[in-house]
Amino acid sequence: MNRMTERRPSLSPLLTPLTARPPGLADGLLGGALAAGLGLGSIAVLVMVLWISSPYPDSGPGGALHIAAALWLLAHGAELVRPDTLSGVPAPVGVTPLLLFALPVWLLHRAARDAAEGEDDTGPMVEPRTAWAGVVLGYLAVATGAVIYTAGGALRPAWLWTVLWLPLVAAVAAGLGVWTAYGRPIGPLDRVLVRLPRGVRRFVRGPGGRAGRERLALAARAAGAGTAAYVGGGALLVAVSLVWHGGAARMSFAQLTEGWSGRFAVLLLCVVLVPNAAVWGAAYALGPGFMLGAGRVTGPLYADPAPLLPPFPLLAAVPDGGPGTPLHWATGVVPVAAGVTVGWFVGRAARPRWSLGRTFAGALRAAVLCAALLALLAALAGGPLGVGTLARFGPVWWQVGAAALAWTTVVAVPLAVVVAAWRRRAARRQAEAPEPAEPQVPGSRGAEPKSTKTRLAAPEAAQPPVTGPPDDPAKTPGPAPTAPDADEPYDFLPTEPWRDEDAAVPEARSAAPRQASTDTPQSEDSQEPGKPEQPEKAEAPEESAEPEGPGNPDEPEDRDEGKSEAPENPDDPGIPEALGNPESPETPEDPSEHPSENPGPEPRETTLETSEAIEAIPEPLKTP
């Protein structure tokens, strides 16, 4: 009999739903919490250092930590409330320090990017939604604790702005980090743009496809460059105004505090607010200006009298009230420079196949994005600093956006069209220009003749003629072989020129060799076999004349014109027939055939003189 036993289910299947979680979620939670802790801790350390160095610590370390947590919330764009006031009405504090705003955004971006890439670089990447959700949840968990802790301090969070801005900043910054980790794909942007109205979507992304994505990326880059130009120009205006009002700035700096720790705190606060002042300067240059209280606007055209402001170095740089002067109007250079930057970016990056209409649309798209970025910065840079006079402090975001759109469109769009048209014209000219001719190789057909000046140096390296009897006439030294070139002109003197015995010495040479050659004409056939053949230079006729017979013994042969003839020599084809090559010693000519010629010691003597004259030929050629 088999005994059946019932077993209870094990705990492992029951715990599976609890332990099963997407891979990378824990890393994302830890990364988000760590990013929030680093941001909060860095501000807390700075505040604690200032509190310790302060000579008048009114509150304990708890109050300093409350201030640090409140500043961390303010860095996210949340608005704070100061309940303890003289009037009893809570005073809001809504000016976000832009330099502090960059800290949590950078930390969230890096945490999300690392969470999406995973711990192992060689392994697969974490799913985007998992990494994004983990970072956002971990960050908001720490932020919730900071909000609850700050609620009992001197600066308390405004719940509406805190609930809106804190999750929004965390979600957007983490999303950008995950998008960067995946190589900035265009798919998420398409899913966001598809929710927009059709007209807006078509304007932002263009006709769609890869070309539309390229145009959107180009507009984003141009808008970023234009925004940087606006903010940089505003910072330059603030620096100039601080130098102009240097005395008032130093006086306000001294009125705030006396100790070095307090002055360091004021200086640090001014540095944190410098980006805000740069945005204020850009708003001033655009025209709308900024507000210093309810109904008090400061702009380049007209500035209301400034109210009684608290002493602060940056507020001391505010221009005086009254109508604008040409010096104030000169601030319009800033939006012009920003518009030129946007137009130059779009015009330079425009494709040659783009029409002028597409370039126009690309520049307009960049101008809209630039205006939107400036409006966002103006909204963050301004806000209330109290009640009454300080209820509206800083630039008005929609006015700044509208002015930036107008300035950038007017300057950037025409410039982009002109630059694109100019580049297209230059490209068309380059395409229509004929291709440059290939360089001619020396010695090739069609090459230019070489310079004669270089060739004249050849006689310096010439070898003297050999006076000894050669064993073989074919081995008689001659000019060095050169590559044949039928097209190259004969523009240099040869090393060993072919000459007649009488013509070997020109009239420009010494008189002694010329007299010797004139008095004793030497026949070509009277040369001894032991003597080397003498080179001669003669113009060879097309057809050699036949010898007519022995000449008159009393009258020498006419060799001055170079018309002496010699029998053909088939054994030496390298020497032309018209050059009169002497006979080989192996087959001497019979003296009886030339009764008029009497070989004797006199020809030997004449030959030696002629050889000496030939040896002297290269010397005059060496003189320039």
Coordinates of C-alpha atoms in Angstrom, one line a residue:
M1 CA 0.0 0.0 0.0
N2 CA 1.4 3.3 -1.1
R3 CA 1.2 6.0 1.5
M4 CA 0.2 9.3 0.0
T5 CA 1.3 12.4 1.7
E6 CA 0.3 16.0 1.0
R7 CA 3.0 18.6 0.9
R8 CA 2.6 22.2 1.5
P9 CA 3.8 24.6 -1.3
S10 CA 7.3 25.9 -0.7
L11 CA 8.1 29.5 0.0
S12 CA 10.1 30.0 -3.2
P13 CA 7.1 30.3 -5.6
L14 CA 5.5 32.7 -3.1
L15 CA 8.5 34.9 -2.9
T16 CA 9.1 35.0 -6.7
P17 CA 6.7 38.0 -7.3
L18 CA 8.5 39.9 -4.6
T19 CA 12.0 39.2 -5.8
A20 CA 11.3 39.4 -9.5
R21 CA 12.1 42.9 -10.6
P22 CA 13.4 44.4 -13.8
P23 CA 17.2 44.3 -14.0
G24 CA 18.7 47.7 -13.3
L25 CA 15.9 49.1 -11.1
A26 CA 17.9 48.8 -7.9
D27 CA 20.8 50.5 -9.5
G28 CA 18.6 53.3 -10.7
L29 CA 17.0 53.8 -7.3
L30 CA 20.4 53.9 -5.7
G31 CA 21.8 56.3 -8.3
G32 CA 18.9 58.7 -7.9
A33 CA 19.1 58.7 -4.1
L34 CA 22.9 59.3 -4.4
A35 CA 22.4 62.2 -6.8
A36 CA 20.0 63.9 -4.4
G37 CA 22.3 63.3 -1.5
L38 CA 25.3 64.7 -3.2
G39 CA 23.5 67.9 -4.2
L40 CA 21.9 68.4 -0.8
G41 CA 25.2 67.5 1.0
S42 CA 27.3 69.9 -1.0
I43 CA 25.0 72.9 -0.2
A44 CA 24.8 71.8 3.5
V45 CA 28.6 71.7 3.8
L46 CA 28.9 75.2 2.3
V47 CA 26.2 76.6 4.6
M48 CA 27.7 75.0 7.7
V49 CA 31.2 76.4 6.9
L50 CA 29.6 79.9 6.6
W51 CA 27.7 79.4 9.8
I52 CA 30.8 78.3 11.7
S53 CA 32.9 81.2 10.5
S54 CA 30.1 83.8 11.2
P55 CA 30.8 86.0 14.3
Y56 CA 27.0 86.1 15.0
P57 CA 25.5 82.6 14.8
D58 CA 22.0 83.5 15.9
S59 CA 20.7 79.9 15.5
G60 CA 22.2 76.5 16.1
P61 CA 23.3 73.9 13.6
G62 CA 19.6 72.9 13.1
G63 CA 18.8 76.3 11.7
A64 CA 21.8 76.1 9.3
L65 CA 20.7 72.7 8.1
H66 CA 17.1 74.1 7.5
I67 CA 18.6 76.9 5.4
A68 CA 20.7 74.4 3.4
A69 CA 17.6 72.2 2.6
A70 CA 15.6 75.3 1.6
L71 CA 18.3 76.5 -0.7
W72 CA 18.4 73.0 -2.3
L73 CA 14.7 73.2 -3.0
L74 CA 15.1 76.7 -4.4
A75 CA 17.7 75.4 -6.8
H76 CA 15.0 73.2 -8.4
G77 CA 12.8 76.2 -9.1
A78 CA 10.6 75.8 -6.1
E79 CA 9.3 78.9 -4.4
L80 CA 10.0 79.5 -0.7
V81 CA 8.1 81.5 1.9
R82 CA 9.5 83.5 4.8
P83 CA 6.7 83.7 7.5
D84 CA 8.5 85.9 10.0
T85 CA 8.2 89.5 8.7
L86 CA 7.7 92.8 10.3
S87 CA 4.2 93.2 8.7
G88 CA 3.2 89.7 9.6
V89 CA 2.5 88.8 5.9
P90 CA 4.6 85.9 4.6
A91 CA 7.1 87.1 2.0
P92 CA 7.7 84.8 -1.0
V93 CA 11.2 84.2 -2.3
G94 CA 11.1 83.0 -5.9
V95 CA 14.4 84.0 -7.6
T96 CA 16.1 80.8 -8.5
P97 CA 19.9 81.0 -8.6
L98 CA 20.8 79.6 -12.0
L99 CA 24.2 78.5 -11.0
L100 CA 22.6 76.3 -8.2
F101 CA 20.0 75.2 -10.7
A102 CA 22.7 73.6 -12.9
L103 CA 23.9 71.4 -10.0
P104 CA 20.8 69.1 -9.6
V105 CA 20.3 69.0 -13.3
W106 CA 23.8 67.8 -13.9
L107 CA 23.7 65.2 -11.1
L108 CA 20.3 63.8 -12.3
H109 CA 21.6 63.6 -15.9
R110 CA 24.7 61.7 -14.9
A111 CA 22.9 59.3 -12.6
A112 CA 20.3 58.4 -15.3
R113 CA 23.0 57.9 -17.9
D114 CA 25.0 55.6 -15.7
A115 CA 21.9 53.7 -14.7
A116 CA 21.0 53.1 -18.4
E117 CA 24.5 51.9 -19.3
G118 CA 24.6 49.4 -16.5
E119 CA 27.4 48.2 -14.3
D120 CA 29.0 46.0 -16.9
D121 CA 30.2 47.8 -20.0
T122 CA 30.2 44.7 -22.1
G123 CA 26.7 43.6 -21.1
P124 CA 23.3 44.7 -22.4
M125 CA 22.0 48.1 -21.5
V126 CA 19.2 48.6 -19.1
E127 CA 15.7 49.2 -20.5
P128 CA 15.1 53.0 -20.8
R129 CA 11.9 53.1 -18.8
T130 CA 13.4 51.0 -16.0
A131 CA 16.5 53.2 -15.6
W132 CA 14.5 56.4 -15.8
A133 CA 11.9 55.3 -13.3
G134 CA 14.5 54.1 -10.9
V135 CA 16.5 57.4 -10.9
V136 CA 13.3 59.5 -10.6
L137 CA 11.9 57.5 -7.7
G138 CA 15.1 57.4 -5.8
Y139 CA 15.6 61.2 -6.2
L140 CA 12.1 62.1 -5.2
A141 CA 12.4 59.8 -2.1
V142 CA 15.2 62.0 -0.8
A143 CA 13.5 65.2 -1.9
T144 CA 10.3 64.3 0.0
G145 CA 12.3 64.0 3.2
A146 CA 14.0 67.3 2.5
V147 CA 10.6 69.0 2.0
I148 CA 9.2 67.6 5.2
Y149 CA 12.3 68.7 7.1
T150 CA 12.2 72.2 5.6
A151 CA 8.6 72.8 6.5
G152 CA 9.6 73.7 10.1
G153 CA 12.4 76.1 9.3
A154 CA 12.7 79.9 8.7
L155 CA 12.3 79.4 5.0
R156 CA 9.5 77.0 4.2
P157 CA 8.6 75.6 0.8
A158 CA 5.5 76.8 -1.1
W159 CA 3.7 73.5 -1.6
L160 CA 2.2 74.3 -5.0
W161 CA 5.5 75.3 -6.6
T162 CA 7.3 72.5 -4.9
V163 CA 4.9 69.8 -6.0
L164 CA 5.1 71.1 -9.6
W165 CA 8.7 72.0 -10.2
L166 CA 10.6 69.3 -8.2
P167 CA 9.1 66.2 -10.0
L168 CA 9.3 68.1 -13.4
V169 CA 13.0 68.9 -13.1
A170 CA 13.8 65.3 -11.9
A171 CA 11.8 63.7 -14.8
V172 CA 13.2 66.0 -17.5
A173 CA 16.9 65.8 -16.4
A174 CA 16.7 62.0 -15.9
G175 CA 15.1 61.6 -19.3
L176 CA 17.8 63.6 -21.0
G177 CA 20.4 61.3 -19.3
V178 CA 18.8 58.1 -20.5
W179 CA 18.4 59.6 -24.0
T180 CA 22.1 60.5 -24.0
A181 CA 23.1 57.0 -22.9
Y182 CA 21.3 55.5 -25.9
G183 CA 23.0 57.8 -28.4
R184 CA 20.3 60.5 -28.6
P185 CA 17.8 58.5 -30.9
I186 CA 15.1 60.4 -32.7
G187 CA 12.3 58.0 -31.8
P188 CA 11.5 59.5 -28.3
L189 CA 11.3 63.0 -29.9
D190 CA 8.9 61.8 -32.5
R191 CA 6.7 60.3 -29.8
V192 CA 6.7 63.6 -28.0
L193 CA 6.1 65.7 -31.1
V194 CA 3.2 63.5 -32.3
R195 CA 1.2 64.8 -29.4
L196 CA 1.4 68.4 -30.7
P197 CA -1.0 69.9 -33.2
R198 CA -0.3 69.1 -36.8
G199 CA 0.7 72.6 -37.8
V200 CA 3.1 72.9 -34.8
R201 CA 4.5 69.4 -35.4
R202 CA 5.1 70.1 -39.1
F203 CA 6.8 73.4 -38.3
V204 CA 9.1 71.9 -35.7
R205 CA 10.2 68.7 -37.5
G206 CA 9.7 69.8 -41.1
P207 CA 8.5 67.4 -43.8
G208 CA 9.6 64.4 -41.7
G209 CA 12.0 61.6 -42.3
R210 CA 15.8 61.9 -42.1
A211 CA 15.9 65.3 -43.7
G212 CA 13.4 66.6 -41.1
R213 CA 15.5 65.3 -38.3
E214 CA 18.6 66.9 -39.7
R215 CA 16.9 70.3 -39.9
L216 CA 15.6 70.0 -36.4
A217 CA 19.0 69.2 -35.1
L218 CA 20.4 72.1 -37.1
A219 CA 17.8 74.4 -35.6
A220 CA 18.6 73.2 -32.1
R221 CA 22.3 73.8 -32.5
A222 CA 21.8 77.3 -33.9
A223 CA 19.3 78.1 -31.1
G224 CA 21.8 77.0 -28.5
A225 CA 24.5 79.2 -30.1
G226 CA 22.2 82.2 -30.2
T227 CA 21.1 81.7 -26.6
A228 CA 24.8 81.6 -25.5
A229 CA 25.4 84.8 -27.5
Y230 CA 22.5 86.5 -25.7
V231 CA 23.6 85.4 -22.2
G232 CA 27.3 86.2 -23.0
G233 CA 26.3 89.7 -24.2
G234 CA 24.2 90.3 -21.1
A235 CA 27.1 89.3 -18.9
L236 CA 29.4 91.7 -20.7
L237 CA 26.8 94.5 -20.1
V238 CA 26.7 93.7 -16.4
A239 CA 30.5 93.8 -16.1
V240 CA 30.6 97.2 -17.9
S241 CA 27.9 98.5 -15.6
L242 CA 29.7 97.3 -12.5
V243 CA 32.8 99.1 -13.6
W244 CA 30.8 102.2 -14.3
H245 CA 29.1 102.1 -10.9
G246 CA 32.1 100.8 -9.1
G247 CA 31.9 103.3 -6.2
A248 CA 28.3 102.5 -5.4
A249 CA 29.0 98.7 -5.6
R250 CA 31.9 99.0 -3.1
M251 CA 29.8 101.1 -0.7
S252 CA 26.9 98.6 -0.7
F253 CA 29.4 95.7 -0.2
A254 CA 30.8 97.4 2.9
Q255 CA 27.3 98.2 4.3
L256 CA 26.2 94.6 4.3
T257 CA 28.8 93.2 6.7
E258 CA 32.1 94.0 8.3
G259 CA 33.7 90.7 9.1
W260 CA 35.7 88.7 6.5
S261 CA 33.3 85.7 6.8
G262 CA 30.3 87.9 6.1
R263 CA 31.9 89.5 3.1
F264 CA 32.9 86.1 1.8
A265 CA 29.3 85.0 2.1
V266 CA 28.1 88.1 0.2
L267 CA 30.7 87.6 -2.5
L268 CA 29.7 83.9 -2.8
L269 CA 26.0 85.0 -3.2
C270 CA 27.0 87.5 -5.9
V271 CA 28.9 84.8 -7.8
V272 CA 25.8 82.4 -7.6
L273 CA 23.6 85.2 -9.0
V274 CA 25.9 86.2 -11.8
P275 CA 24.0 84.0 -14.4
N276 CA 20.8 85.7 -13.3
A277 CA 22.3 89.1 -13.8
A278 CA 23.5 88.0 -17.3
V279 CA 19.9 87.1 -18.2
W280 CA 18.7 90.5 -16.9
G281 CA 21.3 92.2 -19.0
A282 CA 20.1 90.3 -22.1
A283 CA 16.5 91.3 -21.3
Y284 CA 17.7 94.9 -21.0
A285 CA 19.5 94.8 -24.4
L286 CA 16.4 93.3 -26.1
G287 CA 14.3 96.2 -25.0
P288 CA 11.7 95.0 -22.4
G289 CA 14.2 95.4 -19.6
F290 CA 13.5 94.1 -16.1
M291 CA 11.3 95.2 -13.3
L292 CA 12.4 96.5 -9.9
G293 CA 9.1 96.3 -8.2
A294 CA 5.5 96.7 -9.2
G295 CA 5.2 99.2 -12.1
R296 CA 8.9 100.1 -12.2
V297 CA 10.6 99.1 -15.4
T298 CA 14.3 99.7 -16.4
G299 CA 15.0 99.6 -20.1
P300 CA 17.3 101.2 -22.7
L301 CA 14.6 103.6 -23.9
Y302 CA 13.3 104.7 -20.6
A303 CA 14.0 103.8 -17.0
D304 CA 11.7 104.6 -14.1
P305 CA 13.3 106.0 -10.9
A306 CA 14.6 103.1 -8.9
P307 CA 12.8 102.5 -5.6
L308 CA 14.6 102.2 -2.3
L309 CA 16.4 98.9 -2.8
P310 CA 18.4 96.9 -0.2
P311 CA 22.2 97.4 -0.5
F312 CA 23.6 94.8 -2.8
P313 CA 26.5 95.0 -5.2
L314 CA 24.6 93.6 -8.2
L315 CA 21.6 96.0 -7.6
A316 CA 24.1 98.9 -7.5
A317 CA 24.9 98.3 -11.2
V318 CA 21.3 99.1 -12.2
P319 CA 21.2 102.1 -14.6
D320 CA 19.9 105.4 -13.4
G321 CA 16.4 106.5 -14.1
G322 CA 15.4 108.7 -16.9
P323 CA 15.2 108.6 -20.7
G324 CA 17.8 106.5 -22.6
T325 CA 21.0 107.9 -24.1
P326 CA 23.0 106.8 -27.1
L327 CA 25.1 104.8 -24.7
H328 CA 22.1 102.9 -23.5
W329 CA 20.9 102.4 -27.1
A330 CA 24.2 100.9 -28.0
T331 CA 23.2 97.8 -26.0
G332 CA 21.2 96.8 -29.1
V333 CA 24.5 95.3 -30.5
V334 CA 23.8 92.2 -28.3
P335 CA 20.7 91.0 -30.1
V336 CA 22.2 91.9 -33.4
A337 CA 25.2 89.7 -32.6
A338 CA 23.0 86.9 -31.4
G339 CA 20.9 87.1 -34.6
V340 CA 24.1 87.0 -36.7
T341 CA 25.2 84.0 -34.9
V342 CA 22.0 82.1 -35.5
G343 CA 21.9 83.1 -39.2
W344 CA 25.5 82.2 -39.7
F345 CA 25.0 78.7 -38.2
V346 CA 22.0 78.0 -40.3
G347 CA 23.5 79.4 -43.5
R348 CA 26.8 77.5 -43.1
A349 CA 25.1 74.2 -42.3
A350 CA 22.5 74.4 -45.1
R351 CA 22.8 71.6 -47.7
P352 CA 23.6 72.6 -51.3
R353 CA 20.4 70.9 -52.4
W354 CA 18.2 73.0 -50.0
S355 CA 16.1 75.7 -51.6
L356 CA 16.0 79.2 -50.2
G357 CA 12.6 78.5 -48.8
R358 CA 14.0 75.6 -46.7
T359 CA 16.8 77.7 -45.5
F360 CA 14.3 80.4 -44.6
A361 CA 12.2 77.9 -42.6
G362 CA 15.3 76.5 -40.9
A363 CA 16.4 80.0 -39.7
L364 CA 12.8 80.8 -38.5
R365 CA 12.7 77.5 -36.6
A366 CA 16.0 78.3 -34.9
A367 CA 14.8 81.8 -34.0
V368 CA 11.6 80.3 -32.4
L369 CA 13.7 77.8 -30.3
C370 CA 16.1 80.5 -29.3
A371 CA 13.2 82.7 -28.1
A372 CA 11.7 79.8 -26.1
L373 CA 15.0 79.1 -24.4
L374 CA 15.4 82.8 -23.4
A375 CA 11.8 82.9 -22.1
L376 CA 12.5 79.9 -19.9
L377 CA 15.7 81.5 -18.5
A378 CA 13.9 84.7 -17.9
A379 CA 11.2 82.9 -15.9
L380 CA 13.8 81.2 -13.8
A381 CA 16.0 84.3 -13.3
G382 CA 13.2 86.5 -12.0
G383 CA 10.6 86.2 -9.4
P384 CA 9.3 87.8 -6.2
L385 CA 11.6 88.7 -3.3
G386 CA 9.0 90.0 -1.0
V387 CA 5.7 91.9 -0.9
G388 CA 4.9 95.3 -2.1
T389 CA 7.8 96.9 -4.0
L390 CA 9.7 93.6 -4.4
A391 CA 6.6 91.5 -5.4
R392 CA 7.7 91.6 -9.1
F393 CA 11.5 91.4 -9.5
G394 CA 13.3 90.7 -12.7
P395 CA 12.4 90.3 -16.4
V396 CA 9.0 89.3 -17.6
W397 CA 9.4 86.0 -19.4
W398 CA 6.8 86.5 -22.2
Q399 CA 8.0 89.9 -23.1
V400 CA 11.6 88.6 -23.3
G401 CA 10.5 85.7 -25.5
A402 CA 8.6 88.0 -27.9
A403 CA 11.4 90.5 -28.2
A404 CA 14.0 87.7 -28.8
L405 CA 11.8 86.2 -31.5
A406 CA 11.5 89.6 -33.3
W407 CA 15.2 90.5 -33.1
T408 CA 16.4 87.0 -34.0
T409 CA 14.0 86.6 -36.9
V410 CA 14.7 90.0 -38.4
V411 CA 18.5 89.5 -38.3
A412 CA 19.0 85.7 -38.6
V413 CA 16.6 84.8 -41.4
P414 CA 17.9 87.2 -44.1
L415 CA 21.5 86.5 -43.2
A416 CA 21.0 82.7 -43.4
V417 CA 19.4 83.1 -46.8
V418 CA 22.3 85.3 -48.1
V419 CA 25.0 83.0 -46.7
A420 CA 23.3 79.9 -48.2
A421 CA 23.0 81.6 -51.6
W422 CA 26.6 82.7 -51.5
R423 CA 27.8 79.2 -50.7
R424 CA 25.7 77.7 -53.4
R425 CA 27.1 80.2 -55.9
A426 CA 30.6 79.4 -54.8
A427 CA 30.0 75.7 -55.2
R428 CA 28.5 76.2 -58.6
R429 CA 31.5 78.1 -59.7
Q430 CA 33.8 75.5 -58.4
A431 CA 31.9 72.8 -60.3
E432 CA 32.0 74.7 -63.6
A433 CA 35.7 75.6 -63.3
P434 CA 37.9 73.5 -65.7
E435 CA 40.1 71.0 -64.1
P436 CA 43.8 72.0 -63.8
A437 CA 46.1 70.4 -66.4
E438 CA 48.3 67.6 -65.3
P439 CA 52.0 68.6 -64.8
Q440 CA 54.2 67.7 -67.7
V441 CA 57.0 65.2 -66.9
P442 CA 60.4 66.3 -68.3
G443 CA 61.2 64.3 -71.4
S444 CA 57.6 63.4 -72.2
R445 CA 55.8 64.4 -75.4
G446 CA 54.5 68.0 -75.1
A447 CA 56.8 69.0 -72.2
E448 CA 58.5 72.4 -72.3
P449 CA 62.2 72.4 -73.3
K450 CA 64.7 72.5 -70.6
S451 CA 66.7 75.6 -69.8
T452 CA 69.9 76.1 -71.7
K453 CA 71.6 77.7 -68.7
T454 CA 71.7 74.4 -66.8
R455 CA 73.0 72.5 -69.8
L456 CA 76.1 74.7 -70.2
A457 CA 77.7 73.2 -67.2
A458 CA 78.1 69.9 -69.0
P459 CA 81.7 70.7 -70.4
E460 CA 83.0 70.9 -66.8
A461 CA 82.5 67.2 -66.4
A462 CA 83.8 66.3 -69.8
Q463 CA 86.6 63.7 -70.0
P464 CA 89.8 64.6 -72.0
P465 CA 90.2 62.8 -75.3
V466 CA 92.3 59.6 -75.1
T467 CA 95.6 59.9 -77.1
G468 CA 96.6 56.3 -76.9
P469 CA 95.9 53.9 -79.7
P470 CA 92.6 52.1 -79.1
D471 CA 92.4 48.4 -79.4
D472 CA 89.0 48.6 -81.2
P473 CA 87.5 51.6 -82.9
A474 CA 84.2 50.6 -81.5
K475 CA 85.6 51.2 -78.0
T476 CA 86.6 54.7 -78.8
P477 CA 85.3 57.0 -75.9
G478 CA 82.4 59.2 -76.9
P479 CA 79.7 61.2 -75.4
A480 CA 77.7 59.5 -72.5
P481 CA 74.5 57.8 -73.7
T482 CA 71.3 59.7 -72.9
A483 CA 67.7 58.7 -73.2
P484 CA 66.4 59.4 -76.7
D485 CA 63.9 62.2 -76.9
A486 CA 62.7 63.2 -80.3
D487 CA 60.7 66.1 -79.1
E488 CA 63.3 67.7 -76.9
P489 CA 65.3 70.4 -78.7
Y490 CA 69.1 70.2 -78.9
D491 CA 69.8 73.1 -76.6
F492 CA 73.2 72.3 -75.1
L493 CA 76.8 71.7 -76.1
P494 CA 77.8 68.1 -76.2
T495 CA 80.6 66.8 -74.1
E496 CA 82.8 65.8 -77.0
P497 CA 81.6 67.5 -80.2
W498 CA 82.2 66.1 -83.6
R499 CA 84.5 68.5 -85.5
D500 CA 86.7 68.6 -88.6
E501 CA 90.3 68.9 -88.0
D502 CA 90.3 72.3 -89.5
A503 CA 87.0 73.4 -87.8
A504 CA 88.0 72.0 -84.4
V505 CA 89.6 75.3 -83.5
P506 CA 87.1 78.3 -84.0
E507 CA 88.2 81.8 -84.8
A508 CA 87.6 82.9 -81.2
R509 CA 90.4 80.7 -79.9
S510 CA 94.2 81.3 -79.8
A511 CA 96.1 82.2 -83.0
A512 CA 98.7 79.5 -82.8
P513 CA 96.4 76.4 -83.1
R514 CA 94.5 78.3 -85.9
Q515 CA 97.7 79.0 -87.8
A516 CA 98.8 75.4 -87.6
S517 CA 95.6 74.0 -88.8
T518 CA 95.4 76.6 -91.7
D519 CA 99.0 76.1 -93.0
T520 CA 98.9 72.3 -93.0
P521 CA 95.5 70.9 -94.0
Q522 CA 95.2 67.3 -93.0
S523 CA 93.3 64.8 -94.9
E524 CA 91.0 62.4 -93.1
D525 CA 92.5 59.4 -94.8
S526 CA 96.0 60.4 -93.8
Q527 CA 95.5 59.8 -90.1
E528 CA 97.6 56.9 -88.8
P529 CA 95.9 53.9 -87.5
G530 CA 97.4 54.3 -84.1
K531 CA 95.9 57.7 -83.6
P532 CA 92.4 57.9 -82.1
E533 CA 89.7 59.2 -84.3
Q534 CA 89.0 62.9 -83.8
P535 CA 85.5 64.0 -83.4
E536 CA 84.0 66.4 -85.9
K537 CA 80.9 68.4 -86.1
A538 CA 79.2 68.7 -89.4
E539 CA 75.8 69.1 -90.8
A540 CA 75.1 65.8 -92.5
P541 CA 73.3 66.1 -95.8
E542 CA 70.3 63.9 -96.4
E543 CA 72.2 61.9 -99.1
S544 CA 76.0 61.4 -99.2
A545 CA 77.7 62.5 -102.4
E546 CA 79.8 60.0 -104.3
P547 CA 83.6 60.8 -104.5
E548 CA 84.5 62.1 -107.9
G549 CA 88.1 61.0 -107.7
P550 CA 91.5 62.3 -106.5
G551 CA 91.8 66.0 -106.3
N552 CA 94.5 68.3 -107.5
P553 CA 97.7 67.6 -105.5
D554 CA 98.5 71.3 -105.5
E555 CA 95.1 72.3 -104.1
P556 CA 93.9 70.8 -100.8
E557 CA 90.5 69.4 -100.4
D558 CA 87.7 71.8 -99.3
R559 CA 87.2 70.6 -95.7
D560 CA 86.2 74.0 -94.2
E561 CA 82.6 73.6 -95.2
G562 CA 82.4 70.1 -93.6
K563 CA 81.7 68.3 -96.9
S564 CA 84.5 65.7 -96.7
E565 CA 83.3 62.2 -97.4
A566 CA 84.3 58.8 -96.2
P567 CA 83.4 55.3 -97.1
E568 CA 80.6 53.7 -95.2
N569 CA 81.5 51.5 -92.3
P570 CA 78.9 48.8 -91.7
D571 CA 80.7 47.5 -88.6
D572 CA 80.1 50.8 -86.7
P573 CA 76.4 51.7 -87.2
G574 CA 76.5 54.2 -84.3
I575 CA 78.4 56.8 -86.4
P576 CA 76.5 58.5 -89.3
E577 CA 77.9 58.2 -92.8
A578 CA 78.1 62.0 -93.2
L579 CA 80.3 62.4 -90.1
G580 CA 83.3 60.9 -91.9
N581 CA 84.4 58.1 -89.6
P582 CA 88.1 57.1 -90.3
E583 CA 88.9 53.7 -91.4
S584 CA 89.6 51.0 -89.0
P585 CA 93.3 50.0 -88.5
E586 CA 92.4 46.4 -89.3
T587 CA 91.7 47.4 -92.9
P588 CA 94.1 50.2 -93.8
E589 CA 93.4 52.0 -97.1
D590 CA 95.8 51.5 -100.0
P591 CA 98.0 54.7 -100.4
S592 CA 98.0 54.1 -104.1
E593 CA 94.4 55.1 -104.4
H594 CA 95.3 58.6 -103.3
P595 CA 98.5 59.6 -105.1
S596 CA 98.1 63.2 -104.1
E597 CA 98.3 62.5 -100.4
N598 CA 101.7 61.8 -99.0
P599 CA 101.6 60.5 -95.4
G600 CA 104.7 61.4 -93.5
P601 CA 105.9 62.8 -90.3
E602 CA 104.3 66.2 -91.0
P603 CA 100.7 64.9 -90.5
R604 CA 101.7 63.4 -87.2
E605 CA 103.0 66.8 -86.1
T606 CA 99.9 68.5 -87.3
T607 CA 97.7 66.0 -85.5
L608 CA 99.5 66.6 -82.2
E609 CA 98.9 70.4 -82.5
T610 CA 95.3 69.8 -83.4
S611 CA 94.9 67.5 -80.3
E612 CA 96.4 70.2 -78.1
A613 CA 93.9 72.7 -79.6
I614 CA 91.0 70.3 -78.9
E615 CA 92.2 69.9 -75.3
A616 CA 92.1 73.6 -74.9
I617 CA 88.4 73.9 -76.1
P618 CA 86.6 73.3 -72.7
E619 CA 88.6 76.0 -71.0
P620 CA 86.8 79.0 -72.6
L621 CA 83.5 77.3 -72.2
K622 CA 83.9 77.4 -68.4
T623 CA 83.8 81.2 -68.3
P624 CA 80.2 82.5 -67.8

